[in-house]
mmCIF file of C-alpha atoms in Angstrom:
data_model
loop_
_atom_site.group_PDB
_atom_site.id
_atom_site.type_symbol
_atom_site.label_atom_id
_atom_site.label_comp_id
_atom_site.label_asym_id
_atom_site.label_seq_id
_atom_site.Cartn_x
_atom_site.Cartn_y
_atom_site.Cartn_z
ATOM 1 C CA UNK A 24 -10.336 -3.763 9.158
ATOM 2 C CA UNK A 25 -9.719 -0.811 7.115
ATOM 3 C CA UNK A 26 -10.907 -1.520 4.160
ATOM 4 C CA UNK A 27 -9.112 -0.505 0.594
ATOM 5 C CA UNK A 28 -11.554 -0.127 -2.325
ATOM 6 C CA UNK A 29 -10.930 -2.886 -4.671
ATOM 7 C CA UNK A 30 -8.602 -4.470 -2.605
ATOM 8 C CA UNK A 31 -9.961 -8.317 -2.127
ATOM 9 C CA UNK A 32 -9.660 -9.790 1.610
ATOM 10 C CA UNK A 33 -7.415 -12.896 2.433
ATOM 11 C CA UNK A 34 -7.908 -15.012 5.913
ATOM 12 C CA UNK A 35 -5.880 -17.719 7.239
ATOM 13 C CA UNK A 36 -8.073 -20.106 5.294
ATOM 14 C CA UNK A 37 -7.919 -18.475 1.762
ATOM 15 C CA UNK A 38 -3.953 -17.278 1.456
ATOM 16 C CA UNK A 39 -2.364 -20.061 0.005
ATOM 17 C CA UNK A 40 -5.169 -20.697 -2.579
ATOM 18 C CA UNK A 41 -5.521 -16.369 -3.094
ATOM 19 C CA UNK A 42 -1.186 -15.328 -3.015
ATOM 20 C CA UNK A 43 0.340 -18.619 -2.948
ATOM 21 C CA UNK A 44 -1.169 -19.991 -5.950
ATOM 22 C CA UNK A 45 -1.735 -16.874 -7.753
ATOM 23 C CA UNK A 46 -0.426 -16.425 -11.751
ATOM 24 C CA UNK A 47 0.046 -12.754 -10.934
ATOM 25 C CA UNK A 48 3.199 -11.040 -8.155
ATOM 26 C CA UNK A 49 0.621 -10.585 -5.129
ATOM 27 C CA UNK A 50 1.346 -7.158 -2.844
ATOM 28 C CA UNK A 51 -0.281 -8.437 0.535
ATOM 29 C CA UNK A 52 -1.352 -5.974 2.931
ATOM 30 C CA UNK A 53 -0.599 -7.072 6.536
ATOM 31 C CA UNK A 54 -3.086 -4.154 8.507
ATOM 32 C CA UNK A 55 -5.797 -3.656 11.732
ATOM 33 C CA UNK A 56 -8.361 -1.443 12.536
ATOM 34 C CA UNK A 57 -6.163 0.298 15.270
ATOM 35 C CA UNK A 58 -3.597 0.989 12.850
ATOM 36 C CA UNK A 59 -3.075 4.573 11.901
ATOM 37 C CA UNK A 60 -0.512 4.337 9.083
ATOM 38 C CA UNK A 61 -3.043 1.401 7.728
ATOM 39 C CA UNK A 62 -5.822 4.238 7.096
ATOM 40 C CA UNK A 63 -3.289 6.653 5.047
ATOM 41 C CA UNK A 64 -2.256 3.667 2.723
ATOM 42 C CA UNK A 65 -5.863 2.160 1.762
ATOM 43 C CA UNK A 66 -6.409 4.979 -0.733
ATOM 44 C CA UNK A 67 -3.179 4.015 -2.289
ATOM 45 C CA UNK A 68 -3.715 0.622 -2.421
ATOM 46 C CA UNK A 69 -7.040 1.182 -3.753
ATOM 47 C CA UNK A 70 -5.556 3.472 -6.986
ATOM 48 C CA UNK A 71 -2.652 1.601 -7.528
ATOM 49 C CA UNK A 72 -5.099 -1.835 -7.406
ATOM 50 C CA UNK A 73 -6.809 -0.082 -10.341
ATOM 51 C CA UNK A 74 -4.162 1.334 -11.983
ATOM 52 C CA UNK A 75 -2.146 -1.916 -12.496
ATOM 53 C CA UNK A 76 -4.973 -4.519 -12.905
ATOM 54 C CA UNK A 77 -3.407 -7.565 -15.157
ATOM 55 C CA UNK A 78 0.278 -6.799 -13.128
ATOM 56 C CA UNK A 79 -0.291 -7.266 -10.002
ATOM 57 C CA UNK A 80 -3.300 -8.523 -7.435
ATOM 58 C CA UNK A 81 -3.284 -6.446 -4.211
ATOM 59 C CA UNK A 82 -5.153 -7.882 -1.176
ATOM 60 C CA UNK A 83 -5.337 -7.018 2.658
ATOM 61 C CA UNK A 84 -4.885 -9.515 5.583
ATOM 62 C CA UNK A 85 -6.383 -8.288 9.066
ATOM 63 C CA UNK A 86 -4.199 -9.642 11.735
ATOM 64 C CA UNK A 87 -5.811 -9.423 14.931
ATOM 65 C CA UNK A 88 -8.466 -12.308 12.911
ATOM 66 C CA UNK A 89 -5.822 -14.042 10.927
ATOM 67 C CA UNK A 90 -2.610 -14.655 13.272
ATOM 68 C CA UNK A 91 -1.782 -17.787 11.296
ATOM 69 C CA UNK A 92 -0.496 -16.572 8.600
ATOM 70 C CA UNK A 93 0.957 -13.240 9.973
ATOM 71 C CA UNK A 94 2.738 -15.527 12.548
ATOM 72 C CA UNK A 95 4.171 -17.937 9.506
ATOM 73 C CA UNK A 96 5.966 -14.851 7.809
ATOM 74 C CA UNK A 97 7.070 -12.939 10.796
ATOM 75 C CA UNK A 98 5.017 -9.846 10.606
ATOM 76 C CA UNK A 99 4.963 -7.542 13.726
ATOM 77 C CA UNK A 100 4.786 -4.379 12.432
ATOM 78 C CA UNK A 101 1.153 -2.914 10.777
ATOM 79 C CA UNK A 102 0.982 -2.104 7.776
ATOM 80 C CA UNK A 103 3.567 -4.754 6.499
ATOM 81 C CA UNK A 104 3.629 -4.965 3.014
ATOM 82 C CA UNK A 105 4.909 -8.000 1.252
ATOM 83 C CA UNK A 106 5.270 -9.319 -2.466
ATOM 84 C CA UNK A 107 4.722 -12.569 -3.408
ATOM 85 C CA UNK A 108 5.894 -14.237 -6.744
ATOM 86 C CA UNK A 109 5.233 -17.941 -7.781
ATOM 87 C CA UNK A 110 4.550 -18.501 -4.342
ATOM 88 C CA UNK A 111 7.594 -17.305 -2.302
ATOM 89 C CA UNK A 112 7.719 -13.978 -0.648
ATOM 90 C CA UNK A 113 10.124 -11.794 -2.929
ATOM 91 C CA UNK A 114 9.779 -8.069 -1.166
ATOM 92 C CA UNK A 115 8.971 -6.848 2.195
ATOM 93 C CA UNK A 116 8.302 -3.353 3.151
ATOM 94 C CA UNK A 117 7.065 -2.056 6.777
ATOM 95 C CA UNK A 118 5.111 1.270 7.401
ATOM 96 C CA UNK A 119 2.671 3.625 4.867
ATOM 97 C CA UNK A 120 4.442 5.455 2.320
ATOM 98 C CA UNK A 121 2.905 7.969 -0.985
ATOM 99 C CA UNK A 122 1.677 6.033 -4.331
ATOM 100 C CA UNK A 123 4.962 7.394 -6.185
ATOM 101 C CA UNK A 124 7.168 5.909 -3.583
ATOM 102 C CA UNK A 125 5.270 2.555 -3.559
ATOM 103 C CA UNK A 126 5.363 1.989 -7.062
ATOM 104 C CA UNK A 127 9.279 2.983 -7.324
ATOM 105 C CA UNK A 128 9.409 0.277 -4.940
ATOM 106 C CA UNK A 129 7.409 -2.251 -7.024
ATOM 107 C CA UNK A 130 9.153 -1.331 -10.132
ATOM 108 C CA UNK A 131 11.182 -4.739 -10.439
ATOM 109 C CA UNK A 132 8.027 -6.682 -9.480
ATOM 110 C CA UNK A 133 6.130 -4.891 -12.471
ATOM 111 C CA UNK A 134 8.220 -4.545 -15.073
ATOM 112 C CA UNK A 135 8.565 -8.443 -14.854
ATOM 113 C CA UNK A 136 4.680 -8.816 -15.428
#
């Protein structure tokens, strides 16, 4: 997997305790290591994951080892990004995109924080 610096790791076994259960909105990374796009976004996650710690927990979820849980939310497209508040996915986005246009999407997730 590629992997984003500071950006914790979720499996099948640890998503519902890590973004279900979490106080904080969750931005979960659906990615592989043959993804392209995947590479170009890990140093965003990784700024933005510094950048807004205390408003919102970013992790990554490799897909080709975890099929569980990209199976239970529909994901077929790499990278997948999706929100989850309180438990209950709130925001889905599909492909890489710039920091600036990332965070204009997450602006009603973090001005809520």
């Amino acid at each position: 997997m590629i992997h984003a610096e500071g950006v914790a790791e979720v499996t099948d076994a640890t998503f519902d305790g890590e973004v279900l259960e979490a106080e904080l909105p969750v931005l979960v990374e659906f990615t592989a290591d043959w993804c392209g796009p995947c590479r170009q976004l890990a140093p965003v996650l990784s700024a933005i994951a510094a950048e807004e710690t205390g408003r919102i927990k970013i992790v990554q979820l490799d897909v080709d080892h975890n099929p569980g849980i990209a199976s239970r939310y529909g994901v077929l497209s790499m990278p997948t990004l999706m929100v989850f508040r309180s438990g209950e996915p709130v925001q889905s986005m599909v492909g890489a995109r710039p920091k600036r246009r990332l965070l204009q999407e997450l602006e009603d997730v973090l001005e809520k924080v």
